[in-house]
CSV table of C-alpha atoms and ligand atoms in Angstrom, one decimal:
chain,number,residue,atom,x,y,z
A,1,UNK,CA,-3.8,-41.5,51.5
A,2,UNK,CA,-4.0,-39.8,48.1
A,3,UNK,CA,-3.8,-36.4,49.7
A,4,UNK,CA,-0.7,-37.4,51.7
A,5,UNK,CA,0.9,-38.6,48.5
A,6,UNK,CA,0.1,-35.2,46.8
A,7,UNK,CA,1.6,-33.2,49.6
A,8,UNK,CA,4.7,-35.4,49.5
A,9,UNK,CA,5.1,-35.0,45.8
A,10,UNK,CA,4.7,-31.3,46.0
A,11,UNK,CA,7.3,-31.1,48.8
A,12,UNK,CA,9.7,-33.1,46.8
A,13,UNK,CA,9.2,-31.2,43.5
A,14,UNK,CA,11.7,-28.3,43.1
A,15,UNK,CA,9.0,-25.9,41.9
A,16,UNK,CA,6.3,-25.8,44.5
A,17,UNK,CA,3.8,-23.9,42.3
A,18,UNK,CA,1.5,-26.1,40.3
A,19,UNK,CA,2.4,-26.0,36.6
A,20,UNK,CA,0.1,-24.1,34.3
A,21,UNK,CA,-2.2,-26.3,32.2
A,22,UNK,CA,-0.8,-27.2,28.9
A,23,UNK,CA,-2.9,-26.3,25.9
A,24,UNK,CA,-3.2,-28.1,22.6
A,25,UNK,CA,-4.0,-26.2,19.4
A,26,UNK,CA,-4.9,-27.6,16.0
A,27,UNK,CA,-4.1,-25.0,13.4
A,28,UNK,CA,-4.0,-24.5,9.7
A,29,UNK,CA,-1.7,-21.5,10.0
A,30,UNK,CA,1.8,-22.3,9.1
A,31,UNK,CA,4.3,-22.5,12.0
A,32,UNK,CA,6.2,-19.3,11.1
A,33,UNK,CA,3.0,-17.3,11.4
A,34,UNK,CA,1.7,-18.8,14.6
A,35,UNK,CA,4.7,-20.0,16.8
A,36,UNK,CA,5.8,-16.5,17.8
A,37,UNK,CA,2.3,-15.8,19.1
A,38,UNK,CA,2.3,-19.0,21.2
A,39,UNK,CA,5.8,-18.3,22.4
A,40,UNK,CA,4.8,-14.9,23.6
A,41,UNK,CA,1.9,-16.3,25.6
A,42,UNK,CA,4.0,-19.0,27.2
A,43,UNK,CA,6.6,-16.4,28.2
A,44,UNK,CA,3.9,-14.2,29.8
A,45,UNK,CA,1.8,-16.9,31.5
A,46,UNK,CA,3.9,-20.0,31.8
A,47,UNK,CA,1.3,-21.9,29.8
A,48,UNK,CA,2.9,-24.4,27.5
A,49,UNK,CA,1.3,-24.7,24.1
A,50,UNK,CA,1.5,-27.8,22.0
A,51,UNK,CA,0.3,-27.4,18.4
A,52,UNK,CA,-0.3,-29.5,15.3
A,53,UNK,CA,-0.4,-27.8,11.9
A,54,UNK,CA,-2.3,-29.3,8.9
A,55,UNK,CA,-4.7,-28.2,6.2
A,56,UNK,CA,-8.3,-27.4,7.3
A,57,UNK,CA,-9.9,-30.5,5.9
A,58,UNK,CA,-7.7,-33.0,7.6
A,59,UNK,CA,-7.8,-31.1,10.9
A,60,UNK,CA,-11.6,-31.1,10.9
A,61,UNK,CA,-11.7,-34.8,10.0
A,62,UNK,CA,-9.3,-35.5,12.8
A,63,UNK,CA,-11.4,-33.5,15.4
A,64,UNK,CA,-14.5,-35.4,14.3
A,65,UNK,CA,-12.8,-38.8,14.4
A,66,UNK,CA,-11.2,-38.2,17.8
A,67,UNK,CA,-14.5,-37.0,19.3
A,68,UNK,CA,-14.4,-36.8,23.1
A,69,UNK,CA,-10.9,-38.2,23.2
A,70,UNK,CA,-9.3,-35.3,21.3
A,71,UNK,CA,-6.3,-33.6,22.9
A,72,UNK,CA,-7.2,-30.3,21.1
A,73,UNK,CA,-8.4,-27.4,23.2
A,74,UNK,CA,-8.6,-24.8,20.4
A,75,UNK,CA,-8.9,-24.8,16.6
A,76,UNK,CA,-7.2,-21.8,14.8
A,77,UNK,CA,-7.9,-21.6,11.1
A,78,UNK,CA,-8.4,-19.2,8.3
A,79,UNK,CA,-11.5,-18.1,6.5
A,80,UNK,CA,-15.0,-17.9,8.1
A,81,UNK,CA,-16.1,-20.6,5.6
A,82,UNK,CA,-13.9,-23.1,7.4
A,83,UNK,CA,-14.8,-21.8,10.9
A,84,UNK,CA,-18.4,-22.0,9.9
A,85,UNK,CA,-17.9,-25.6,8.7
A,86,UNK,CA,-16.2,-26.5,12.0
A,87,UNK,CA,-19.1,-25.1,14.0
A,88,UNK,CA,-21.7,-26.9,11.8
A,89,UNK,CA,-19.9,-30.2,12.3
A,90,UNK,CA,-20.2,-29.7,16.1
A,91,UNK,CA,-16.5,-29.6,16.9
A,92,UNK,CA,-16.6,-26.1,18.5
A,93,UNK,CA,-18.5,-24.9,21.6
A,94,UNK,CA,-20.0,-21.6,22.4
A,95,UNK,CA,-18.0,-19.1,24.6
A,96,UNK,CA,-19.9,-16.3,26.2
A,97,UNK,CA,-17.1,-13.8,26.9
A,98,UNK,CA,-17.5,-10.0,27.5
A,99,UNK,CA,-13.8,-9.6,26.6
A,100,UNK,CA,-14.2,-11.3,23.2
A,101,UNK,CA,-17.3,-9.3,22.5
A,102,UNK,CA,-15.6,-6.1,23.4
A,103,UNK,CA,-12.4,-6.8,21.4
A,104,UNK,CA,-13.9,-8.2,18.2
A,105,UNK,CA,-16.5,-6.4,16.0
A,106,UNK,CA,-19.8,-8.3,15.8
A,107,UNK,CA,-19.6,-9.0,12.0
A,108,UNK,CA,-16.3,-10.9,12.5
A,109,UNK,CA,-17.5,-13.5,15.0
A,110,UNK,CA,-20.1,-16.2,15.1
A,111,UNK,CA,-23.5,-14.9,16.2
A,112,UNK,CA,-23.7,-18.1,18.3
A,113,UNK,CA,-20.2,-17.5,19.8
A,114,UNK,CA,-18.5,-20.7,18.5
A,115,UNK,CA,-15.8,-18.9,16.5
A,116,UNK,CA,-14.1,-15.5,16.7
A,117,UNK,CA,-12.1,-13.6,14.1
A,118,UNK,CA,-8.6,-12.6,15.2
A,119,UNK,CA,-7.3,-10.9,12.1
A,120,UNK,CA,-8.9,-9.5,9.0
A,121,UNK,CA,-8.0,-10.6,5.5
A,122,UNK,CA,-9.3,-8.2,2.8
A,123,UNK,CA,-10.0,-9.6,-0.7
A,124,UNK,CA,-9.7,-6.7,-3.0
A,125,UNK,CA,-9.0,-5.6,-6.6
A,126,UNK,CA,-5.4,-5.5,-7.9
A,127,UNK,CA,-4.6,-3.9,-11.2
A,128,UNK,CA,-1.9,-3.2,-13.7
A,129,UNK,CA,-0.4,0.2,-13.0
A,130,UNK,CA,0.7,0.3,-16.7
A,131,UNK,CA,-2.7,-0.4,-18.3
A,132,UNK,CA,-5.4,0.6,-15.8
A,133,UNK,CA,-6.1,4.0,-14.3
A,134,UNK,CA,-7.7,3.8,-10.8
A,135,UNK,CA,-10.5,6.1,-12.1
A,136,UNK,CA,-11.6,3.2,-14.3
A,137,UNK,CA,-12.2,1.1,-11.2
A,138,UNK,CA,-15.2,1.2,-8.8
A,139,UNK,CA,-16.7,-2.0,-7.6
A,140,UNK,CA,-16.3,-5.8,-7.7
A,141,UNK,CA,-19.6,-5.9,-9.7
A,142,UNK,CA,-18.3,-3.6,-12.4
A,143,UNK,CA,-15.6,-6.1,-13.4
A,144,UNK,CA,-18.4,-8.1,-15.0
A,145,UNK,CA,-19.1,-5.4,-17.6
A,146,UNK,CA,-17.9,-5.4,-21.3
A,147,UNK,CA,-15.2,-2.8,-20.5
A,148,UNK,CA,-13.2,-5.7,-18.8
A,149,UNK,CA,-13.6,-8.3,-21.6
A,150,UNK,CA,-10.5,-10.6,-21.7
A,151,UNK,CA,-8.8,-8.5,-19.0
A,152,UNK,CA,-9.8,-10.3,-15.7
A,153,UNK,CA,-7.7,-13.0,-13.9
A,154,UNK,CA,-9.1,-15.0,-11.0
A,155,UNK,CA,-8.0,-17.9,-8.8
A,156,UNK,CA,-9.8,-21.2,-9.0
A,157,UNK,CA,-13.3,-21.4,-7.5
A,158,UNK,CA,-12.1,-24.4,-5.5
A,159,UNK,CA,-10.5,-22.0,-3.0
A,160,UNK,CA,-12.6,-21.1,0.0
A,161,UNK,CA,-11.7,-17.4,-0.4
A,162,UNK,CA,-13.7,-17.2,-3.6
A,163,UNK,CA,-16.5,-19.4,-2.2
A,164,UNK,CA,-16.8,-17.0,0.8
A,165,UNK,CA,-16.9,-13.9,-1.6
A,166,UNK,CA,-19.6,-15.4,-3.7
A,167,UNK,CA,-21.5,-16.6,-0.6
A,168,UNK,CA,-21.4,-13.0,0.7
A,169,UNK,CA,-22.7,-11.7,-2.7
A,170,UNK,CA,-25.6,-14.3,-2.5
A,171,UNK,CA,-26.4,-12.9,1.0
A,172,UNK,CA,-26.4,-9.3,-0.1
A,173,UNK,CA,-27.3,-9.2,-3.7
A,174,UNK,CA,-29.6,-12.3,-4.1
A,175,UNK,CA,-29.2,-15.3,-6.4
A,176,UNK,CA,-30.1,-13.7,-9.7
A,177,UNK,CA,-27.9,-10.7,-9.5
A,178,UNK,CA,-25.0,-12.7,-8.1
A,179,UNK,CA,-25.2,-15.2,-10.9
A,180,UNK,CA,-25.3,-12.4,-13.5
A,181,UNK,CA,-22.2,-10.8,-12.0
A,182,UNK,CA,-20.2,-14.0,-11.6
A,183,UNK,CA,-21.2,-15.1,-15.1
A,184,UNK,CA,-19.9,-11.7,-16.3
A,185,UNK,CA,-16.6,-12.1,-14.6
A,186,UNK,CA,-16.1,-15.6,-16.0
A,187,UNK,CA,-16.9,-14.2,-19.5
A,188,UNK,CA,-14.2,-11.6,-19.0
A,189,UNK,CA,-11.5,-14.1,-18.0
A,190,UNK,CA,-8.3,-13.5,-19.9
A,191,UNK,CA,-6.9,-16.9,-18.8
A,192,UNK,CA,-8.0,-20.1,-17.2
A,193,UNK,CA,-8.3,-19.8,-13.3
A,194,UNK,CA,-5.1,-19.8,-11.4
A,195,UNK,CA,-4.0,-22.1,-8.5
A,196,UNK,CA,-3.0,-19.2,-6.2
A,197,UNK,CA,-3.5,-15.5,-5.6
A,198,UNK,CA,0.3,-15.1,-6.2
A,199,UNK,CA,-0.2,-16.4,-9.8
A,200,UNK,CA,-3.0,-13.9,-10.3
A,201,UNK,CA,-0.7,-11.0,-9.3
A,202,UNK,CA,2.2,-12.4,-11.4
A,203,UNK,CA,-0.1,-12.7,-14.5
A,204,UNK,CA,-1.1,-9.0,-14.1
A,205,UNK,CA,2.5,-8.0,-13.8
A,206,UNK,CA,3.4,-10.1,-16.9
A,207,UNK,CA,0.7,-8.5,-19.0
A,208,UNK,CA,-1.6,-11.5,-19.3
A,209,UNK,CA,-4.5,-9.6,-17.8
A,210,UNK,CA,-5.2,-6.2,-16.2
A,211,UNK,CA,-7.2,-6.8,-13.0
A,212,UNK,CA,-7.9,-9.6,-10.5
A,213,UNK,CA,-9.1,-10.2,-7.0
A,214,UNK,CA,-6.6,-11.3,-4.3
A,215,UNK,CA,-6.2,-11.3,-0.5
A,216,UNK,CA,-4.0,-8.2,0.3
A,217,UNK,CA,-1.4,-10.1,2.3
A,218,UNK,CA,-0.2,-12.0,-0.9
A,219,UNK,CA,0.2,-8.6,-2.6
A,220,UNK,CA,2.0,-7.2,0.5
A,221,UNK,CA,4.4,-10.1,0.7
A,222,UNK,CA,5.2,-9.8,-3.0
A,223,UNK,CA,5.7,-6.0,-2.6
A,224,UNK,CA,8.2,-6.7,0.1
A,225,UNK,CA,10.3,-8.7,-2.4
A,226,UNK,CA,9.7,-6.4,-5.4
A,227,UNK,CA,8.9,-2.8,-4.3
A,228,UNK,CA,8.6,-1.8,-8.0
A,229,UNK,CA,6.0,-4.4,-8.9
A,230,UNK,CA,3.8,-2.8,-11.7
A,231,UNK,CA,0.6,-3.9,-9.8
A,232,UNK,CA,-1.4,-1.7,-7.5
A,233,UNK,CA,-4.2,-2.3,-5.0
A,234,UNK,CA,-7.7,-0.7,-5.1
A,235,UNK,CA,-10.4,-0.6,-2.4
A,236,UNK,CA,-13.7,-1.2,-4.2
A,237,UNK,CA,-17.3,-0.6,-3.2
A,238,UNK,CA,-16.5,2.5,-1.0
A,239,UNK,CA,-19.4,4.6,-2.3
A,240,UNK,CA,-22.3,2.5,-0.9
A,241,UNK,CA,-24.0,2.0,-4.3
A,242,UNK,CA,-27.3,0.1,-4.3
A,243,UNK,CA,-27.3,-3.5,-5.4
A,244,UNK,CA,-23.5,-3.7,-4.6
A,245,UNK,CA,-21.5,-5.2,-1.8
A,246,UNK,CA,-21.4,-2.7,1.1
A,247,UNK,CA,-17.6,-2.4,1.2
A,248,UNK,CA,-14.4,-4.3,0.8
A,249,UNK,CA,-15.1,-8.1,1.2
A,250,UNK,CA,-13.3,-9.1,4.4
A,251,UNK,CA,-12.7,-12.5,5.9
A,252,UNK,CA,-10.8,-13.6,9.0
A,253,UNK,CA,-8.3,-15.9,10.6
A,254,UNK,CA,-10.0,-17.0,13.7
A,255,UNK,CA,-10.4,-19.5,16.5
A,256,UNK,CA,-12.8,-21.5,18.6
A,257,UNK,CA,-12.7,-23.7,21.6
A,258,UNK,CA,-13.2,-27.4,20.9
A,259,UNK,CA,-16.4,-29.1,22.1
A,260,UNK,CA,-14.4,-31.7,24.0
A,261,UNK,CA,-11.7,-29.6,25.6
A,262,UNK,CA,-10.7,-30.7,29.1
A,263,UNK,CA,-9.1,-27.3,29.8
A,264,UNK,CA,-12.0,-24.9,29.0
A,265,UNK,CA,-11.0,-22.2,31.5
A,266,UNK,CA,-7.4,-22.1,30.3
A,267,UNK,CA,-8.5,-22.3,26.7
A,268,UNK,CA,-10.9,-19.3,27.1
A,269,UNK,CA,-8.2,-17.3,28.8
A,270,UNK,CA,-5.9,-17.9,25.9
A,271,UNK,CA,-8.5,-17.1,23.3
A,272,UNK,CA,-9.3,-13.8,25.2
A,273,UNK,CA,-5.6,-13.0,25.2
A,274,UNK,CA,-5.4,-13.7,21.4
A,275,UNK,CA,-8.1,-11.0,21.0
A,276,UNK,CA,-6.0,-8.4,23.0
A,277,UNK,CA,-4.2,-5.6,21.2
A,278,UNK,CA,-0.8,-7.0,22.0
A,279,UNK,CA,-1.7,-10.4,20.4
A,280,UNK,CA,-3.6,-9.0,17.5
A,281,UNK,CA,-0.6,-6.8,16.6
A,282,UNK,CA,1.6,-10.0,16.4
A,283,UNK,CA,-1.0,-12.2,14.9
A,284,UNK,CA,-2.1,-9.8,12.1
A,285,UNK,CA,1.2,-8.1,11.2
A,286,UNK,CA,3.3,-11.3,11.0
A,287,UNK,CA,1.2,-12.2,7.9
A,288,UNK,CA,0.4,-8.6,6.8
A,289,UNK,CA,-3.2,-9.1,7.6
A,290,UNK,CA,-5.3,-6.4,9.4
A,291,UNK,CA,-6.0,-6.5,13.2
A,292,UNK,CA,-9.8,-6.8,14.0
A,293,UNK,CA,-9.5,-3.8,16.3
A,294,UNK,CA,-9.0,-0.5,14.5
A,295,UNK,CA,-6.9,0.7,17.4
A,296,UNK,CA,-4.1,-1.7,16.8
A,297,UNK,CA,-1.1,-0.3,14.9
A,298,UNK,CA,-0.6,-1.6,11.3
A,299,UNK,CA,2.5,-2.8,9.6
A,300,UNK,CA,4.0,0.1,7.4
A,301,UNK,CA,3.2,-2.0,4.3
A,302,UNK,CA,-0.5,-2.4,5.1
A,303,UNK,CA,-0.7,1.2,6.5
A,304,UNK,CA,0.5,2.6,3.2
A,305,UNK,CA,-2.7,1.3,1.4
A,306,UNK,CA,-4.8,3.7,3.4
A,307,UNK,CA,-8.1,3.2,5.3
A,308,UNK,CA,-11.0,1.4,3.7
A,309,UNK,CA,-14.7,0.7,4.5
A,310,UNK,CA,-15.3,-3.0,5.2
A,311,UNK,CA,-18.5,-4.9,4.2
A,312,UNK,CA,-20.2,-5.1,7.6
A,313,UNK,CA,-22.4,-8.1,7.0
A,314,UNK,CA,-21.7,-11.0,9.4
A,315,UNK,CA,-19.4,-13.6,7.9
A,316,UNK,CA,-21.7,-16.4,9.0
A,317,UNK,CA,-24.0,-15.3,6.2
A,318,UNK,CA,-21.2,-16.3,3.7
A,319,UNK,CA,-20.7,-19.7,5.4
A,320,UNK,CA,-24.4,-20.5,5.2
A,321,UNK,CA,-24.3,-20.0,1.5
A,322,UNK,CA,-21.0,-21.8,0.8
A,323,UNK,CA,-22.6,-24.8,-0.9
A,324,UNK,CA,-24.9,-22.5,-3.0
A,325,UNK,CA,-21.8,-20.5,-4.0
A,326,UNK,CA,-20.0,-23.6,-5.2
A,327,UNK,CA,-23.0,-24.7,-7.3
A,328,UNK,CA,-23.3,-21.2,-8.8
A,329,UNK,CA,-19.6,-21.0,-9.8
A,330,UNK,CA,-19.9,-24.5,-11.2
A,331,UNK,CA,-22.9,-23.5,-13.3
A,332,UNK,CA,-21.2,-20.5,-14.8
A,333,UNK,CA,-18.1,-22.4,-15.7
A,334,UNK,CA,-15.7,-21.0,-13.1
A,335,UNK,CA,-13.3,-23.9,-12.7
B,401,FE,FE1,-4.1,-17.4,2.1
């Protein structure tokens, strides 16, 4: 009986082909940066994508509260610290995909395959082109030395970007050396910590300090508005010095499949597409981030900064040390 009804319904419906599964995405990326990516996928495959945007905290709470009844198939968020938290809370499931492994370098995805980096965000040094010569700069660690007394501006330690950076330092440099460096930075602060990376760049431009650490896309966006901004970008830790981070600290925007998705196959297909060159180009360049694949073409603004060596340690190592990083920053008075 049921079969007859189905056949009847199909015969009556104008489009005989079964509709593609609709996917639901929870995302902390703002609509402007993510909707064009979804629209492209829908155009190419017919798969409709519903999405809900919110901050990471509320999205994670929601996924936990909804449990098995969640409508979400994927979580797309920024910073490995948040992705690591999502995995730890059990709201993401492992995906064993040769495509994802081929498209995404190993240090930018979960060793247990629960989250995958889709674009790189580099957290690097910016400096006053009026008061600093690039030859004076070398490493993140060197900003803790007396030469930078009352010259450093930083964002608040409440932001996950700084927690991930310090978490990575803990992983690579150990607790004692990390604390010594972070204490040195705080001792060199020219002003109380700022609420945003943009304010750090503005403070340098305004002469309140000479150097700071920011994610490059904030700098890129500001440069788009003010091409003559008296602030420049520097790639630190390129020489491979001992007891120093092994390259520029990178983080990701990334995604994972929810534990309770009812559309696993369609969700995996979409995630694999997100890792393709075409999608990475869109996903990374819309926000002036870097594609995870070195083969994808860069936006002219990011390309102008030249190539850089990334720190190649797996981002999960920073996630594991997030709580320790928060305690350390608290201890040394980084508000
Ligand atoms: Fe950001």
